[in-house]
PDB file of C-alpha atoms in Angstrom:
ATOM      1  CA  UNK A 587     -78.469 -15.428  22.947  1.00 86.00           C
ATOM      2  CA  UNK A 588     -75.613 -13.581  24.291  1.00 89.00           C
ATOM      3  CA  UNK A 589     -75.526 -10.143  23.829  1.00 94.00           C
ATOM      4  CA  UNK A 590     -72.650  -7.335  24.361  1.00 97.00           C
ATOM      5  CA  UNK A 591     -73.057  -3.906  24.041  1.00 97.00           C
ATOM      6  CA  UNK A 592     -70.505  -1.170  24.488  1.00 98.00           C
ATOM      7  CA  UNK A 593     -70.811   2.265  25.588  1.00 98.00           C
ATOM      8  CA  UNK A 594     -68.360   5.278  27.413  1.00 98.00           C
ATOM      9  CA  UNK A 595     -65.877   5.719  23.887  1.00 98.00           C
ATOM     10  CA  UNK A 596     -64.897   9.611  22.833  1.00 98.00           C
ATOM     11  CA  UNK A 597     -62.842  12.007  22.275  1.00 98.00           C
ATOM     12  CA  UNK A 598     -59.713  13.175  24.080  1.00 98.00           C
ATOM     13  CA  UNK A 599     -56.306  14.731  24.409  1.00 98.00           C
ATOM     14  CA  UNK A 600     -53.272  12.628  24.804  1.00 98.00           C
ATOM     15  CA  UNK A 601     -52.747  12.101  28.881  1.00 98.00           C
ATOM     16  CA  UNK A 602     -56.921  11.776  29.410  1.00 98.00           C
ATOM     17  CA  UNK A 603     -59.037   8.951  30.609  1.00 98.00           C
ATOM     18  CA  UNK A 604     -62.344   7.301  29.691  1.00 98.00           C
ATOM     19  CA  UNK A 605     -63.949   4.217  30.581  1.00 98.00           C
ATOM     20  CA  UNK A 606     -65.466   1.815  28.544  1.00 98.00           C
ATOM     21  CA  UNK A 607     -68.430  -0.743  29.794  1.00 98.00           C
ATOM     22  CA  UNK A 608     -69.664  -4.024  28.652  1.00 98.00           C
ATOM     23  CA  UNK A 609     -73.308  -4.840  29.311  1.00 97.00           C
ATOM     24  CA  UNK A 610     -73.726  -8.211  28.337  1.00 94.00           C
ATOM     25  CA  UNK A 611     -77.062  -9.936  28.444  1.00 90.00           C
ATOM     26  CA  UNK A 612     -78.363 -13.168  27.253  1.00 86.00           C
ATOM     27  CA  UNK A 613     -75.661 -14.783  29.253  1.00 82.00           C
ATOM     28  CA  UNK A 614     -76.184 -18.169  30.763  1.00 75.00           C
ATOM     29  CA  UNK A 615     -73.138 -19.361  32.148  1.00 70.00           C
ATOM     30  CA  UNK A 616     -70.720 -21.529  31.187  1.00 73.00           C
ATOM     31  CA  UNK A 617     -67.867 -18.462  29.383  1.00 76.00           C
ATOM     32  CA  UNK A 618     -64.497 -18.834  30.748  1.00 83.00           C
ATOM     33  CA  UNK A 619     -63.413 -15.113  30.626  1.00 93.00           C
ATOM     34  CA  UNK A 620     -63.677 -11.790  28.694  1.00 95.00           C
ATOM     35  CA  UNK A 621     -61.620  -9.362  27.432  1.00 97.00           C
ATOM     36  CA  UNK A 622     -61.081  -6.046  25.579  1.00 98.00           C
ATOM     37  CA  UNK A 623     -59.574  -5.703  21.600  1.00 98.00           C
ATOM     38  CA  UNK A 624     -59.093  -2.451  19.380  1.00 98.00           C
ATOM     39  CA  UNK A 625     -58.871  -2.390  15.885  1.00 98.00           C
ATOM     40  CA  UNK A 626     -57.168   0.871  14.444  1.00 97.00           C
ATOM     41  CA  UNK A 627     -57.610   1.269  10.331  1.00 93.00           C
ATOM     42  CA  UNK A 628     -55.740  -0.627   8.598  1.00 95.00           C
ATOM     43  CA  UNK A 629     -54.530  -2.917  11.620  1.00 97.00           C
ATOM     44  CA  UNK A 630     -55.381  -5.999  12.964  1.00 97.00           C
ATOM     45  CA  UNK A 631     -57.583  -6.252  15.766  1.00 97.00           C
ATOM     46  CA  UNK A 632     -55.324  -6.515  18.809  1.00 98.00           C
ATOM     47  CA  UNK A 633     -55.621  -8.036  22.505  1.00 98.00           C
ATOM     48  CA  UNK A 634     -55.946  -5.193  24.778  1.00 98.00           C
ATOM     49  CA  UNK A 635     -56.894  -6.941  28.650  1.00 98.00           C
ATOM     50  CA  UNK A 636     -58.388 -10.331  29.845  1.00 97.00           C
ATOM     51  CA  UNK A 637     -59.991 -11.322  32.608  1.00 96.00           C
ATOM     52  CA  UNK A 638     -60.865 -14.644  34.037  1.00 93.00           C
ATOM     53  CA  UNK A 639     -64.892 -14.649  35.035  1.00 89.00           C
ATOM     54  CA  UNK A 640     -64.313 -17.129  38.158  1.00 87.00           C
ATOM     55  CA  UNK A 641     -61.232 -15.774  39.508  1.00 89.00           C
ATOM     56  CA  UNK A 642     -60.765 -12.674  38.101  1.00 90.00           C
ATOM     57  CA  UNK A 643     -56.997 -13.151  37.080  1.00 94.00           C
ATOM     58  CA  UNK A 644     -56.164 -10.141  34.530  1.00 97.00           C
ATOM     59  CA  UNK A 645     -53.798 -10.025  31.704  1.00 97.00           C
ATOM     60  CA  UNK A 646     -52.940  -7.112  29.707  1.00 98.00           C
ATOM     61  CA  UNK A 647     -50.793  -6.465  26.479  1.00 98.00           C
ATOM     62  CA  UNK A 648     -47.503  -4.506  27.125  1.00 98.00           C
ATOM     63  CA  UNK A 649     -48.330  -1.456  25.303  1.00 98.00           C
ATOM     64  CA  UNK A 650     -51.183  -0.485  27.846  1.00 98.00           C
ATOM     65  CA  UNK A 651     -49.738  -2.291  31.026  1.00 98.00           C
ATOM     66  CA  UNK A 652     -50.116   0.203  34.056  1.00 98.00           C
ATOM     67  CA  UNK A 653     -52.429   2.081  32.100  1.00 98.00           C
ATOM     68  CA  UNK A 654     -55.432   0.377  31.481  1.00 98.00           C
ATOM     69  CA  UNK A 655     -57.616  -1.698  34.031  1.00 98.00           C
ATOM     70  CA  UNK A 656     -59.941  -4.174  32.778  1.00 98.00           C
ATOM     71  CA  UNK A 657     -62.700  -4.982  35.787  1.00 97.00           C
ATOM     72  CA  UNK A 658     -65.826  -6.528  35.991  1.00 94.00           C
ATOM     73  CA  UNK A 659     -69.221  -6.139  37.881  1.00 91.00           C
ATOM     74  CA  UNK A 660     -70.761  -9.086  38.066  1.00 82.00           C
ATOM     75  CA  UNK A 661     -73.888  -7.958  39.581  1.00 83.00           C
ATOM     76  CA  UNK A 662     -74.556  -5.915  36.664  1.00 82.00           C
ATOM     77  CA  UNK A 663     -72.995  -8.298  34.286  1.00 90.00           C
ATOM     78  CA  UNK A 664     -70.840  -5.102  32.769  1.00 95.00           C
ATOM     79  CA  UNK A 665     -67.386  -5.161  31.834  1.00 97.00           C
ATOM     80  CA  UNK A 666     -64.985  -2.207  32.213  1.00 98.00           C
ATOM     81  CA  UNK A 667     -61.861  -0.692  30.874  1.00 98.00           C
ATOM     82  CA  UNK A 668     -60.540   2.298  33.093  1.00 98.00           C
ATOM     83  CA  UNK A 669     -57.731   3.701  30.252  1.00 98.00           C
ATOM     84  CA  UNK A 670     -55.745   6.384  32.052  1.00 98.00           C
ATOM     85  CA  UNK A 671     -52.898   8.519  30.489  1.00 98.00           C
ATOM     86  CA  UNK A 672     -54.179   8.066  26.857  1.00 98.00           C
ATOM     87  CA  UNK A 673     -51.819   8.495  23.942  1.00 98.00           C
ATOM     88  CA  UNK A 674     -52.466   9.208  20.363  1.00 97.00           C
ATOM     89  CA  UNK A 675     -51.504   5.405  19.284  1.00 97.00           C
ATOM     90  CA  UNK A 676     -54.471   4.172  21.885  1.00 98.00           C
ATOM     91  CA  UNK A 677     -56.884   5.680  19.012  1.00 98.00           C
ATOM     92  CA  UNK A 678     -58.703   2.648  17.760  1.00 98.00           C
ATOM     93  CA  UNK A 679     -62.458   1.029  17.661  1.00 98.00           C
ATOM     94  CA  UNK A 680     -62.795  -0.895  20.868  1.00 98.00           C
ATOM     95  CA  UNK A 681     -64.555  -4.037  21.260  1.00 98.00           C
ATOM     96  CA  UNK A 682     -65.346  -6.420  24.222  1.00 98.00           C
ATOM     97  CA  UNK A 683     -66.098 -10.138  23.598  1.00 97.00           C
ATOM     98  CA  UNK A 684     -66.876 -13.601  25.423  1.00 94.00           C
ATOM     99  CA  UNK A 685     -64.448 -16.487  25.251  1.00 91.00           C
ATOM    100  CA  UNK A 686     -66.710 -19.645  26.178  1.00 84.00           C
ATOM    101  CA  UNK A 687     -63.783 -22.493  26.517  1.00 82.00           C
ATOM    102  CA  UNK A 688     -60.378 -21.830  27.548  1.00 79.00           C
ATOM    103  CA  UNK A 689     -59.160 -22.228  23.792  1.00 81.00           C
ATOM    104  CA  UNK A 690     -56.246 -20.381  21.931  1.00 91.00           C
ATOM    105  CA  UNK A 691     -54.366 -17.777  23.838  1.00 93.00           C
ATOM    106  CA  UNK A 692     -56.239 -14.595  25.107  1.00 95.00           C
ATOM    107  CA  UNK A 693     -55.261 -12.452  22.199  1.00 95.00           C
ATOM    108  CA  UNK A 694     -56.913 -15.150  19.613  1.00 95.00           C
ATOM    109  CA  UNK A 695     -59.824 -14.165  17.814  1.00 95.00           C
ATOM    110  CA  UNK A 696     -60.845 -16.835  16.808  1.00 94.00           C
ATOM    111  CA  UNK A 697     -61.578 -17.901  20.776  1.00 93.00           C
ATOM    112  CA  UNK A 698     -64.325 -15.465  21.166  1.00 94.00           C
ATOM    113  CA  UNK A 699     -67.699 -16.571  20.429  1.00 92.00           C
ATOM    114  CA  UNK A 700     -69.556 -13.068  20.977  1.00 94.00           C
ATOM    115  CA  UNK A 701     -68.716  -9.604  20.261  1.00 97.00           C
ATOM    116  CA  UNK A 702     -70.104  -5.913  20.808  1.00 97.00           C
ATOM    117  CA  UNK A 703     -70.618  -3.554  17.965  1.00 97.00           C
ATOM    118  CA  UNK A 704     -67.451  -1.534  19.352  1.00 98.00           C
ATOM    119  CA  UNK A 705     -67.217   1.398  20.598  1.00 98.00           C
ATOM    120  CA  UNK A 706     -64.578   4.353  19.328  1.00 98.00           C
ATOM    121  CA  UNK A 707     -61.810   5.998  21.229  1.00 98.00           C
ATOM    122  CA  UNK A 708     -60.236   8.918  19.886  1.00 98.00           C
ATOM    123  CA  UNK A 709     -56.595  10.612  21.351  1.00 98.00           C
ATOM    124  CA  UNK A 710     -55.469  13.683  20.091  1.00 98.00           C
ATOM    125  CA  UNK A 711     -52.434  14.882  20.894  1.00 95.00           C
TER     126      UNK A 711
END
């Protein structure tokens, strides 16, 4: 069973960096691509990055475009997010998950079979 577990979330002031990994075990082969979502309180959980596993074709949701790099070891099976410049709205639980068919759009929930626990990123300003 696939398993995804988060890890590198904190605190910081607005303009800071962290970066967030993905371990993922359990995995088999077969998943299309992964990606990054945040969920602030009382939001939705939003789209964040994407990546495509065999080519490693990124996508990335305006609000963090130029700021936020989503990579991914495959060696290691991890998953990263590199956020630079951080800003107050970035504050949100962060979550990575699996997509196993190319279903839905990237920023669909509902494609994403497996999920981490999250991991929290806070931005003071």
């Amino acid at each position: 069973q696939v398993q995804l577990l988060e890890s590198g979330g904190g605190s910081v002031q607005a303009g800071g960096s962290l970066r967030l990994s993905c371990a993922a075990s359990g995995v088999t082969g077969g998943s299309v691509s992964m990606a990054w979502f945040r969920q602030a309180p009382g939001k939705e959980r939003e789209g964040v990055a994407y990546i495509l596993l065999k080519s490693s074709i990124t996508v990335y949701a305006d609000s963090v475009k130029g700021r936020f790099t989503i990579s991914l070891d495959n060696g290691k099976n991890t998953l990263y997010l590199q956020m630079v410049s951080l800003k107050p709205e970035d504050t949100a639980m962060y979550y990575c998950a699996m997509k196993p068919q190319a279903l839905y759009s990237w920023t669909d929930i509902r494609g994403y079979n497996y999920w981490g626990q999250g991991t929290q990123v806070t931005v003071s300003s």
